[in-house]
JSON list of C-alpha atoms in Angstrom, two decimals:
[
{"chain": "A", "resi": 27, "resn": "MET", "atom": "CA", "xyz": [110.64, 74.53, 95.94]},
{"chain": "A", "resi": 28, "resn": "THR", "atom": "CA", "xyz": [111.36, 73.25, 99.41]},
{"chain": "A", "resi": 29, "resn": "TYR", "atom": "CA", "xyz": [109.53, 74.60, 102.44]},
{"chain": "A", "resi": 30, "resn": "GLN", "atom": "CA", "xyz": [112.48, 76.83, 103.37]},
{"chain": "A", "resi": 31, "resn": "GLU", "atom": "CA", "xyz": [112.75, 78.14, 99.81]},
{"chain": "A", "resi": 32, "resn": "THR", "atom": "CA", "xyz": [109.04, 78.97, 99.88]},
{"chain": "A", "resi": 33, "resn": "LEU", "atom": "CA", "xyz": [109.50, 80.92, 103.11]},
{"chain": "A", "resi": 34, "resn": "ARG", "atom": "CA", "xyz": [112.40, 82.88, 101.63]},
{"chain": "A", "resi": 35, "resn": "PHE", "atom": "CA", "xyz": [110.40, 83.63, 98.50]},
{"chain": "A", "resi": 36, "resn": "LEU", "atom": "CA", "xyz": [107.39, 84.93, 100.47]},
{"chain": "A", "resi": 37, "resn": "GLU", "atom": "CA", "xyz": [109.59, 86.94, 102.81]},
{"chain": "A", "resi": 38, "resn": "SER", "atom": "CA", "xyz": [111.24, 88.56, 99.79]},
{"chain": "A", "resi": 39, "resn": "ARG", "atom": "CA", "xyz": [107.79, 89.57, 98.52]},
{"chain": "A", "resi": 40, "resn": "GLY", "atom": "CA", "xyz": [107.31, 91.58, 101.69]},
{"chain": "A", "resi": 41, "resn": "ASN", "atom": "CA", "xyz": [109.46, 94.25, 100.03]},
{"chain": "A", "resi": 42, "resn": "GLN", "atom": "CA", "xyz": [106.51, 94.96, 97.73]},
{"chain": "A", "resi": 43, "resn": "GLY", "atom": "CA", "xyz": [104.72, 96.57, 100.67]},
{"chain": "A", "resi": 44, "resn": "ILE", "atom": "CA", "xyz": [100.94, 96.88, 101.01]},
{"chain": "A", "resi": 45, "resn": "LYS", "atom": "CA", "xyz": [99.00, 96.95, 97.76]},
{"chain": "A", "resi": 46, "resn": "LEU", "atom": "CA", "xyz": [95.30, 97.68, 97.97]},
{"chain": "A", "resi": 47, "resn": "GLY", "atom": "CA", "xyz": [93.02, 96.98, 95.03]},
{"chain": "A", "resi": 48, "resn": "LEU", "atom": "CA", "xyz": [91.34, 93.95, 93.50]},
{"chain": "A", "resi": 49, "resn": "ASP", "atom": "CA", "xyz": [92.67, 93.98, 89.91]},
{"chain": "A", "resi": 50, "resn": "ARG", "atom": "CA", "xyz": [95.68, 91.76, 90.63]},
{"chain": "A", "resi": 51, "resn": "MET", "atom": "CA", "xyz": [93.59, 89.29, 92.65]},
{"chain": "A", "resi": 52, "resn": "GLY", "atom": "CA", "xyz": [90.93, 89.23, 89.93]},
{"chain": "A", "resi": 53, "resn": "LYS", "atom": "CA", "xyz": [93.52, 88.24, 87.33]},
{"chain": "A", "resi": 54, "resn": "LEU", "atom": "CA", "xyz": [95.04, 85.60, 89.60]},
{"chain": "A", "resi": 55, "resn": "MET", "atom": "CA", "xyz": [91.67, 84.07, 90.42]},
{"chain": "A", "resi": 56, "resn": "THR", "atom": "CA", "xyz": [90.60, 84.00, 86.77]},
{"chain": "A", "resi": 57, "resn": "PHE", "atom": "CA", "xyz": [93.85, 82.33, 85.70]},
{"chain": "A", "resi": 58, "resn": "LEU", "atom": "CA", "xyz": [93.51, 79.69, 88.45]},
{"chain": "A", "resi": 59, "resn": "GLY", "atom": "CA", "xyz": [89.89, 78.84, 87.68]},
{"chain": "A", "resi": 60, "resn": "ARG", "atom": "CA", "xyz": [88.30, 81.05, 90.37]},
{"chain": "A", "resi": 61, "resn": "PRO", "atom": "CA", "xyz": [89.06, 79.03, 93.52]},
{"chain": "A", "resi": 62, "resn": "ASN", "atom": "CA", "xyz": [87.60, 81.94, 95.49]},
{"chain": "A", "resi": 63, "resn": "MET", "atom": "CA", "xyz": [84.15, 80.89, 94.26]},
{"chain": "A", "resi": 64, "resn": "ASP", "atom": "CA", "xyz": [84.37, 77.13, 94.82]},
{"chain": "A", "resi": 65, "resn": "TYR", "atom": "CA", "xyz": [82.84, 77.14, 98.33]},
{"chain": "A", "resi": 66, "resn": "PRO", "atom": "CA", "xyz": [80.77, 79.49, 100.51]},
{"chain": "A", "resi": 67, "resn": "THR", "atom": "CA", "xyz": [82.73, 82.06, 102.50]},
{"chain": "A", "resi": 68, "resn": "VAL", "atom": "CA", "xyz": [82.41, 84.39, 105.47]},
{"chain": "A", "resi": 69, "resn": "LEU", "atom": "CA", "xyz": [84.49, 87.58, 105.55]},
{"chain": "A", "resi": 70, "resn": "VAL", "atom": "CA", "xyz": [85.51, 88.95, 108.94]},
{"chain": "A", "resi": 71, "resn": "GLY", "atom": "CA", "xyz": [86.65, 92.57, 109.08]},
{"chain": "A", "resi": 72, "resn": "GLY", "atom": "CA", "xyz": [87.08, 95.18, 111.78]},
{"chain": "A", "resi": 73, "resn": "THR", "atom": "CA", "xyz": [89.82, 96.85, 113.77]},
{"chain": "A", "resi": 74, "resn": "ASN", "atom": "CA", "xyz": [90.24, 94.33, 116.60]},
{"chain": "A", "resi": 75, "resn": "GLY", "atom": "CA", "xyz": [89.09, 90.78, 117.32]},
{"chain": "A", "resi": 76, "resn": "LYS", "atom": "CA", "xyz": [89.05, 89.50, 113.74]},
{"chain": "A", "resi": 77, "resn": "GLY", "atom": "CA", "xyz": [91.26, 86.48, 114.40]},
{"chain": "A", "resi": 78, "resn": "SER", "atom": "CA", "xyz": [89.32, 85.50, 117.53]},
{"chain": "A", "resi": 79, "resn": "THR", "atom": "CA", "xyz": [86.06, 85.74, 115.60]},
{"chain": "A", "resi": 80, "resn": "VAL", "atom": "CA", "xyz": [87.40, 83.61, 112.74]},
{"chain": "A", "resi": 81, "resn": "ARG", "atom": "CA", "xyz": [88.51, 80.98, 115.23]},
{"chain": "A", "resi": 82, "resn": "MET", "atom": "CA", "xyz": [85.21, 80.91, 117.10]},
{"chain": "A", "resi": 83, "resn": "LEU", "atom": "CA", "xyz": [83.16, 80.69, 113.91]},
{"chain": "A", "resi": 84, "resn": "SER", "atom": "CA", "xyz": [85.43, 77.95, 112.61]},
{"chain": "A", "resi": 85, "resn": "GLN", "atom": "CA", "xyz": [85.11, 75.93, 115.80]},
{"chain": "A", "resi": 86, "resn": "ILE", "atom": "CA", "xyz": [81.33, 76.31, 115.88]},
{"chain": "A", "resi": 87, "resn": "LEU", "atom": "CA", "xyz": [81.00, 75.12, 112.28]},
{"chain": "A", "resi": 88, "resn": "SER", "atom": "CA", "xyz": [83.51, 72.31, 112.77]},
{"chain": "A", "resi": 89, "resn": "GLU", "atom": "CA", "xyz": [81.54, 71.07, 115.78]},
{"chain": "A", "resi": 90, "resn": "GLY", "atom": "CA", "xyz": [78.47, 71.16, 113.54]},
{"chain": "A", "resi": 91, "resn": "GLY", "atom": "CA", "xyz": [80.12, 68.67, 111.19]},
{"chain": "A", "resi": 92, "resn": "TYR", "atom": "CA", "xyz": [81.39, 71.03, 108.49]},
{"chain": "A", "resi": 93, "resn": "ARG", "atom": "CA", "xyz": [84.81, 70.92, 106.90]},
{"chain": "A", "resi": 94, "resn": "VAL", "atom": "CA", "xyz": [86.02, 74.48, 107.53]},
{"chain": "A", "resi": 95, "resn": "GLY", "atom": "CA", "xyz": [88.93, 76.39, 106.07]},
{"chain": "A", "resi": 96, "resn": "SER", "atom": "CA", "xyz": [90.24, 79.30, 108.16]},
{"chain": "A", "resi": 97, "resn": "TYR", "atom": "CA", "xyz": [92.54, 82.03, 106.87]},
{"chain": "A", "resi": 98, "resn": "TYR", "atom": "CA", "xyz": [94.26, 84.23, 109.46]},
{"chain": "A", "resi": 99, "resn": "SER", "atom": "CA", "xyz": [96.39, 87.35, 109.22]},
{"chain": "A", "resi": 100, "resn": "PRO", "atom": "CA", "xyz": [98.96, 87.93, 110.54]},
{"chain": "A", "resi": 101, "resn": "HIS", "atom": "CA", "xyz": [100.63, 84.83, 111.94]},
{"chain": "A", "resi": 102, "resn": "LEU", "atom": "CA", "xyz": [102.38, 84.49, 115.28]},
{"chain": "A", "resi": 103, "resn": "HIS", "atom": "CA", "xyz": [105.20, 82.03, 114.59]},
{"chain": "A", "resi": 104, "resn": "THR", "atom": "CA", "xyz": [104.96, 80.72, 111.03]},
{"chain": "A", "resi": 105, "resn": "PHE", "atom": "CA", "xyz": [103.11, 81.39, 107.78]},
{"chain": "A", "resi": 106, "resn": "ARG", "atom": "CA", "xyz": [101.57, 77.91, 108.12]},
{"chain": "A", "resi": 107, "resn": "GLU", "atom": "CA", "xyz": [99.35, 79.19, 110.94]},
{"chain": "A", "resi": 108, "resn": "ARG", "atom": "CA", "xyz": [97.44, 81.27, 108.42]},
{"chain": "A", "resi": 109, "resn": "PHE", "atom": "CA", "xyz": [95.96, 78.24, 106.62]},
{"chain": "A", "resi": 110, "resn": "CYS", "atom": "CA", "xyz": [93.92, 75.83, 108.72]},
{"chain": "A", "resi": 111, "resn": "VAL", "atom": "CA", "xyz": [91.31, 73.18, 107.97]},
{"chain": "A", "resi": 112, "resn": "ASN", "atom": "CA", "xyz": [89.25, 72.24, 111.01]},
{"chain": "A", "resi": 113, "resn": "ASP", "atom": "CA", "xyz": [91.88, 73.98, 113.14]},
{"chain": "A", "resi": 114, "resn": "LEU", "atom": "CA", "xyz": [94.83, 71.99, 111.73]},
{"chain": "A", "resi": 115, "resn": "PRO", "atom": "CA", "xyz": [97.52, 74.09, 110.01]},
{"chain": "A", "resi": 116, "resn": "ILE", "atom": "CA", "xyz": [98.75, 73.30, 106.53]},
{"chain": "A", "resi": 117, "resn": "SER", "atom": "CA", "xyz": [101.67, 70.87, 106.27]},
{"chain": "A", "resi": 118, "resn": "GLU", "atom": "CA", "xyz": [105.12, 72.03, 105.17]},
{"chain": "A", "resi": 119, "resn": "GLU", "atom": "CA", "xyz": [104.80, 69.88, 102.03]},
{"chain": "A", "resi": 120, "resn": "GLU", "atom": "CA", "xyz": [101.46, 71.37, 100.99]},
{"chain": "A", "resi": 121, "resn": "PHE", "atom": "CA", "xyz": [102.71, 74.86, 101.79]},
{"chain": "A", "resi": 122, "resn": "ALA", "atom": "CA", "xyz": [105.77, 74.39, 99.59]},
{"chain": "A", "resi": 123, "resn": "ASP", "atom": "CA", "xyz": [103.68, 72.97, 96.75]},
{"chain": "A", "resi": 124, "resn": "LEU", "atom": "CA", "xyz": [101.30, 75.94, 96.84]},
{"chain": "A", "resi": 125, "resn": "GLY", "atom": "CA", "xyz": [104.25, 78.31, 97.05]},
{"chain": "A", "resi": 126, "resn": "GLN", "atom": "CA", "xyz": [105.63, 76.81, 93.85]},
{"chain": "A", "resi": 127, "resn": "ALA", "atom": "CA", "xyz": [102.26, 77.29, 92.17]},
{"chain": "A", "resi": 128, "resn": "VAL", "atom": "CA", "xyz": [101.97, 80.98, 93.02]},
{"chain": "A", "resi": 129, "resn": "ARG", "atom": "CA", "xyz": [105.64, 81.73, 92.39]},
{"chain": "A", "resi": 130, "resn": "ARG", "atom": "CA", "xyz": [105.11, 81.00, 88.72]},
{"chain": "A", "resi": 131, "resn": "LEU", "atom": "CA", "xyz": [102.43, 83.70, 88.69]},
{"chain": "A", "resi": 132, "resn": "ALA", "atom": "CA", "xyz": [104.37, 86.32, 90.65]},
{"chain": "A", "resi": 133, "resn": "GLY", "atom": "CA", "xyz": [106.94, 87.42, 88.13]},
{"chain": "A", "resi": 134, "resn": "GLY", "atom": "CA", "xyz": [107.01, 88.90, 84.70]},
{"chain": "A", "resi": 135, "resn": "THR", "atom": "CA", "xyz": [104.32, 91.54, 85.23]},
{"chain": "A", "resi": 136, "resn": "ALA", "atom": "CA", "xyz": [104.54, 95.29, 85.55]},
{"chain": "A", "resi": 137, "resn": "ASP", "atom": "CA", "xyz": [102.41, 95.16, 88.70]},
{"chain": "A", "resi": 138, "resn": "PRO", "atom": "CA", "xyz": [103.37, 91.98, 90.59]},
{"chain": "A", "resi": 139, "resn": "PRO", "atom": "CA", "xyz": [101.18, 90.76, 93.46]},
{"chain": "A", "resi": 140, "resn": "SER", "atom": "CA", "xyz": [102.12, 91.58, 97.03]},
{"chain": "A", "resi": 141, "resn": "GLN", "atom": "CA", "xyz": [103.03, 89.05, 99.69]},
{"chain": "A", "resi": 142, "resn": "PHE", "atom": "CA", "xyz": [99.53, 89.21, 101.17]},
{"chain": "A", "resi": 143, "resn": "GLU", "atom": "CA", "xyz": [97.92, 88.73, 97.76]},
{"chain": "A", "resi": 144, "resn": "LEU", "atom": "CA", "xyz": [100.05, 85.64, 97.16]},
{"chain": "A", "resi": 145, "resn": "LEU", "atom": "CA", "xyz": [99.22, 84.25, 100.60]},
{"chain": "A", "resi": 146, "resn": "THR", "atom": "CA", "xyz": [95.51, 84.87, 100.02]},
{"chain": "A", "resi": 147, "resn": "THR", "atom": "CA", "xyz": [95.76, 83.11, 96.66]},
{"chain": "A", "resi": 148, "resn": "MET", "atom": "CA", "xyz": [97.44, 80.16, 98.38]},
{"chain": "A", "resi": 149, "resn": "ALA", "atom": "CA", "xyz": [94.61, 80.04, 100.90]},
{"chain": "A", "resi": 150, "resn": "PHE", "atom": "CA", "xyz": [91.93, 79.91, 98.21]},
{"chain": "A", "resi": 151, "resn": "LEU", "atom": "CA", "xyz": [93.83, 77.15, 96.38]},
{"chain": "A", "resi": 152, "resn": "TYR", "atom": "CA", "xyz": [94.45, 75.16, 99.55]},
{"chain": "A", "resi": 153, "resn": "PHE", "atom": "CA", "xyz": [90.82, 75.24, 100.61]},
{"chain": "A", "resi": 154, "resn": "ARG", "atom": "CA", "xyz": [89.78, 74.05, 97.16]},
{"chain": "A", "resi": 155, "resn": "ARG", "atom": "CA", "xyz": [92.27, 71.18, 97.32]},
{"chain": "A", "resi": 156, "resn": "MET", "atom": "CA", "xyz": [91.06, 70.21, 100.77]},
{"chain": "A", "resi": 157, "resn": "GLY", "atom": "CA", "xyz": [87.41, 70.23, 99.74]},
{"chain": "A", "resi": 158, "resn": "VAL", "atom": "CA", "xyz": [86.26, 72.62, 102.44]},
{"chain": "A", "resi": 159, "resn": "GLN", "atom": "CA", "xyz": [82.54, 73.22, 102.77]},
{"chain": "A", "resi": 160, "resn": "ILE", "atom": "CA", "xyz": [83.00, 76.79, 103.95]},
{"chain": "A", "resi": 161, "resn": "GLY", "atom": "CA", "xyz": [85.90, 79.23, 104.23]},
{"chain": "A", "resi": 162, "resn": "ILE", "atom": "CA", "xyz": [86.23, 81.81, 107.02]},
{"chain": "A", "resi": 163, "resn": "LEU", "atom": "CA", "xyz": [88.54, 84.62, 105.91]},
{"chain": "A", "resi": 164, "resn": "GLU", "atom": "CA", "xyz": [90.14, 87.33, 108.04]},
{"chain": "A", "resi": 165, "resn": "VAL", "atom": "CA", "xyz": [90.42, 90.65, 106.21]},
{"chain": "A", "resi": 166, "resn": "GLY", "atom": "CA", "xyz": [93.97, 91.95, 106.15]},
{"chain": "A", "resi": 167, "resn": "LEU", "atom": "CA", "xyz": [93.48, 95.72, 105.96]},
{"chain": "A", "resi": 168, "resn": "GLY", "atom": "CA", "xyz": [90.28, 97.74, 105.66]},
{"chain": "A", "resi": 169, "resn": "GLY", "atom": "CA", "xyz": [87.87, 95.76, 103.57]},
{"chain": "A", "resi": 170, "resn": "ARG", "atom": "CA", "xyz": [86.80, 97.32, 100.29]},
{"chain": "A", "resi": 171, "resn": "TRP", "atom": "CA", "xyz": [90.17, 96.92, 98.53]},
{"chain": "A", "resi": 172, "resn": "ASP", "atom": "CA", "xyz": [91.58, 94.04, 100.58]},
{"chain": "A", "resi": 173, "resn": "ALA", "atom": "CA", "xyz": [92.67, 90.90, 98.70]},
{"chain": "A", "resi": 174, "resn": "THR", "atom": "CA", "xyz": [90.18, 88.74, 100.61]},
{"chain": "A", "resi": 175, "resn": "ASN", "atom": "CA", "xyz": [87.32, 90.81, 99.21]},
{"chain": "A", "resi": 176, "resn": "CYS", "atom": "CA", "xyz": [87.58, 88.99, 95.89]},
{"chain": "A", "resi": 177, "resn": "ALA", "atom": "CA", "xyz": [85.48, 86.34, 97.64]},
{"chain": "A", "resi": 178, "resn": "ASP", "atom": "CA", "xyz": [81.69, 86.56, 97.49]},
{"chain": "A", "resi": 179, "resn": "PRO", "atom": "CA", "xyz": [80.68, 86.04, 101.14]},
{"chain": "A", "resi": 180, "resn": "LEU", "atom": "CA", "xyz": [77.34, 84.65, 102.19]},
{"chain": "A", "resi": 181, "resn": "VAL", "atom": "CA", "xyz": [77.74, 86.55, 105.46]},
{"chain": "A", "resi": 182, "resn": "SER", "atom": "CA", "xyz": [80.05, 89.39, 106.45]},
{"chain": "A", "resi": 183, "resn": "VAL", "atom": "CA", "xyz": [81.21, 90.41, 109.92]},
{"chain": "A", "resi": 184, "resn": "VAL", "atom": "CA", "xyz": [82.52, 93.76, 111.17]},
{"chain": "A", "resi": 185, "resn": "THR", "atom": "CA", "xyz": [83.75, 93.38, 114.74]},
{"chain": "A", "resi": 186, "resn": "ASN", "atom": "CA", "xyz": [84.37, 97.06, 115.52]},
{"chain": "A", "resi": 187, "resn": "VAL", "atom": "CA", "xyz": [85.79, 100.27, 114.08]},
{"chain": "A", "resi": 188, "resn": "GLU", "atom": "CA", "xyz": [88.63, 102.28, 115.61]},
{"chain": "A", "resi": 189, "resn": "LEU", "atom": "CA", "xyz": [91.31, 104.50, 114.14]},
{"chain": "A", "resi": 190, "resn": "ASP", "atom": "CA", "xyz": [93.73, 102.24, 112.29]},
{"chain": "A", "resi": 191, "resn": "HIS", "atom": "CA", "xyz": [95.87, 102.60, 109.15]},
{"chain": "A", "resi": 192, "resn": "THR", "atom": "CA", "xyz": [94.65, 106.19, 108.86]},
{"chain": "A", "resi": 193, "resn": "THR", "atom": "CA", "xyz": [97.03, 107.01, 105.99]},
{"chain": "A", "resi": 194, "resn": "ARG", "atom": "CA", "xyz": [95.26, 104.38, 103.87]},
{"chain": "A", "resi": 195, "resn": "LEU", "atom": "CA", "xyz": [91.73, 104.09, 105.25]},
{"chain": "A", "resi": 196, "resn": "GLY", "atom": "CA", "xyz": [90.93, 107.66, 106.27]},
{"chain": "A", "resi": 197, "resn": "SER", "atom": "CA", "xyz": [91.47, 109.95, 109.21]},
{"chain": "A", "resi": 198, "resn": "THR", "atom": "CA", "xyz": [88.01, 109.65, 110.79]},
{"chain": "A", "resi": 199, "resn": "LEU", "atom": "CA", "xyz": [85.98, 106.76, 112.17]},
{"chain": "A", "resi": 200, "resn": "GLU", "atom": "CA", "xyz": [83.31, 107.40, 109.55]},
{"chain": "A", "resi": 201, "resn": "GLU", "atom": "CA", "xyz": [85.80, 107.11, 106.68]},
{"chain": "A", "resi": 202, "resn": "ILE", "atom": "CA", "xyz": [87.28, 103.93, 108.10]},
{"chain": "A", "resi": 203, "resn": "ALA", "atom": "CA", "xyz": [83.79, 102.49, 108.63]},
{"chain": "A", "resi": 204, "resn": "ARG", "atom": "CA", "xyz": [83.01, 103.01, 104.93]},
{"chain": "A", "resi": 205, "resn": "GLU", "atom": "CA", "xyz": [86.14, 101.10, 103.96]},
{"chain": "A", "resi": 206, "resn": "LYS", "atom": "CA", "xyz": [85.33, 98.22, 106.30]},
{"chain": "A", "resi": 207, "resn": "ALA", "atom": "CA", "xyz": [81.73, 98.11, 105.06]},
{"chain": "A", "resi": 208, "resn": "GLY", "atom": "CA", "xyz": [83.11, 97.30, 101.61]},
{"chain": "A", "resi": 209, "resn": "ILE", "atom": "CA", "xyz": [82.87, 93.60, 102.50]},
{"chain": "A", "resi": 210, "resn": "VAL", "atom": "CA", "xyz": [79.05, 93.77, 102.75]},
{"chain": "A", "resi": 211, "resn": "ARG", "atom": "CA", "xyz": [77.15, 92.21, 99.84]},
{"chain": "A", "resi": 212, "resn": "THR", "atom": "CA", "xyz": [73.79, 93.19, 98.41]},
{"chain": "A", "resi": 213, "resn": "GLY", "atom": "CA", "xyz": [70.96, 91.27, 100.05]},
{"chain": "A", "resi": 214, "resn": "ARG", "atom": "CA", "xyz": [73.25, 89.30, 102.37]},
{"chain": "A", "resi": 215, "resn": "PRO", "atom": "CA", "xyz": [73.45, 89.76, 106.13]},
{"chain": "A", "resi": 216, "resn": "LEU", "atom": "CA", "xyz": [76.07, 91.56, 108.16]},
{"chain": "A", "resi": 217, "resn": "ILE", "atom": "CA", "xyz": [76.88, 90.63, 111.74]},
{"chain": "A", "resi": 218, "resn": "LEU", "atom": "CA", "xyz": [77.87, 93.85, 113.44]},
{"chain": "A", "resi": 219, "resn": "GLY", "atom": "CA", "xyz": [79.84, 94.12, 116.66]},
{"chain": "A", "resi": 220, "resn": "ALA", "atom": "CA", "xyz": [79.84, 96.81, 119.33]},
{"chain": "A", "resi": 221, "resn": "LEU", "atom": "CA", "xyz": [80.47, 100.03, 117.39]},
{"chain": "A", "resi": 222, "resn": "LYS", "atom": "CA", "xyz": [80.48, 103.64, 118.42]},
{"chain": "A", "resi": 223, "resn": "GLU", "atom": "CA", "xyz": [77.45, 105.57, 117.26]},
{"chain": "A", "resi": 224, "resn": "ARG", "atom": "CA", "xyz": [78.88, 107.44, 114.27]},
{"chain": "A", "resi": 225, "resn": "PRO", "atom": "CA", "xyz": [80.73, 104.60, 112.51]},
{"chain": "A", "resi": 226, "resn": "GLY", "atom": "CA", "xyz": [77.90, 102.24, 113.40]},
{"chain": "A", "resi": 227, "resn": "GLN", "atom": "CA", "xyz": [75.41, 104.52, 111.69]},
{"chain": "A", "resi": 228, "resn": "VAL", "atom": "CA", "xyz": [77.60, 104.73, 108.59]},
{"chain": "A", "resi": 229, "resn": "ILE", "atom": "CA", "xyz": [77.67, 100.95, 108.26]},
{"chain": "A", "resi": 230, "resn": "GLU", "atom": "CA", "xyz": [73.95, 100.56, 108.97]},
{"chain": "A", "resi": 231, "resn": "ASP", "atom": "CA", "xyz": [73.16, 103.17, 106.31]},
{"chain": "A", "resi": 232, "resn": "ILE", "atom": "CA", "xyz": [75.28, 101.31, 103.76]},
{"chain": "A", "resi": 233, "resn": "CYS", "atom": "CA", "xyz": [73.55, 98.04, 104.66]},
{"chain": "A", "resi": 234, "resn": "ALA", "atom": "CA", "xyz": [70.16, 99.71, 104.21]},
{"chain": "A", "resi": 235, "resn": "GLN", "atom": "CA", "xyz": [71.18, 100.89, 100.73]},
{"chain": "A", "resi": 236, "resn": "LEU", "atom": "CA", "xyz": [72.29, 97.36, 99.81]},
{"chain": "A", "resi": 237, "resn": "GLY", "atom": "CA", "xyz": [69.31, 95.60, 101.35]},
{"chain": "A", "resi": 238, "resn": "ALA", "atom": "CA", "xyz": [71.68, 93.77, 103.70]},
{"chain": "A", "resi": 239, "resn": "ALA", "atom": "CA", "xyz": [70.14, 92.86, 107.03]},
{"chain": "A", "resi": 240, "resn": "VAL", "atom": "CA", "xyz": [72.13, 93.78, 110.13]},
{"chain": "A", "resi": 241, "resn": "ILE", "atom": "CA", "xyz": [71.78, 90.86, 112.50]},
{"chain": "A", "resi": 242, "resn": "GLY", "atom": "CA", "xyz": [73.02, 89.93, 115.95]},
{"chain": "A", "resi": 243, "resn": "THR", "atom": "CA", "xyz": [75.89, 91.26, 117.96]},
{"chain": "A", "resi": 244, "resn": "LEU", "atom": "CA", "xyz": [79.19, 89.60, 118.73]},
{"chain": "A", "resi": 245, "resn": "PRO", "atom": "CA", "xyz": [80.19, 88.46, 122.24]},
{"chain": "A", "resi": 246, "resn": "ALA", "atom": "CA", "xyz": [82.00, 91.09, 124.29]},
{"chain": "A", "resi": 247, "resn": "GLU", "atom": "CA", "xyz": [85.22, 89.05, 124.34]},
{"chain": "A", "resi": 248, "resn": "CYS", "atom": "CA", "xyz": [85.59, 89.59, 120.59]},
{"chain": "A", "resi": 249, "resn": "MET", "atom": "CA", "xyz": [85.83, 93.31, 121.16]},
{"chain": "A", "resi": 250, "resn": "GLY", "atom": "CA", "xyz": [88.97, 93.25, 123.28]},
{"chain": "A", "resi": 251, "resn": "GLN", "atom": "CA", "xyz": [92.31, 91.51, 123.04]},
{"chain": "A", "resi": 252, "resn": "ASP", "atom": "CA", "xyz": [92.62, 88.96, 120.25]},
{"chain": "A", "resi": 253, "resn": "VAL", "atom": "CA", "xyz": [93.35, 85.59, 121.81]},
{"chain": "A", "resi": 254, "resn": "SER", "atom": "CA", "xyz": [94.68, 84.21, 118.49]},
{"chain": "A", "resi": 255, "resn": "GLY", "atom": "CA", "xyz": [97.66, 86.54, 118.48]},
{"chain": "A", "resi": 256, "resn": "GLU", "atom": "CA", "xyz": [96.23, 88.98, 115.96]}
]
């Protein structure tokens, strides 16, 4: 496929709508040799400030000498903005090649992957090809059933919790907090932003149950407008 054909293909997959759940991603990752496990990852969830946080973490690690893959959602101008290595977006040629790879996996099933699941798969494959030393992934929606959560993060981040996507995540801050806390892993730390008391307590209780240390707080600028266009 050419770059333009890849764009048309992905745009057509937008008709699938949002599909939460990890079964489709699990099958894709297994078939592709589990690229989601080839390098350490950080998952960044929350209501606001996810993209800014991904960018800041990526820049810090890049300055430290690491080869960093960054996955953003959504994009501002082009799908290519979603896939960066040390802040450089994927080329049109690489994007088209990855699109061809995932297109072969998208059809012929009763439950085909969504656009976001295909893009997330492309990100995992691209970072493996580029030999990244760490991947920083922005959660698309919620956390627990988001496609990015097929990764096994060393560290998770929840920037904040507000009412968002209430028809899918729950109608209260506490319910939404539980969904976003789904990216926390047993025995691995969570960086928690400035949360209101009730959702903050929900997440801290979940971390206590999992033996996940709650460490640090994020800078105040992460809590407001997302400078990356998120």
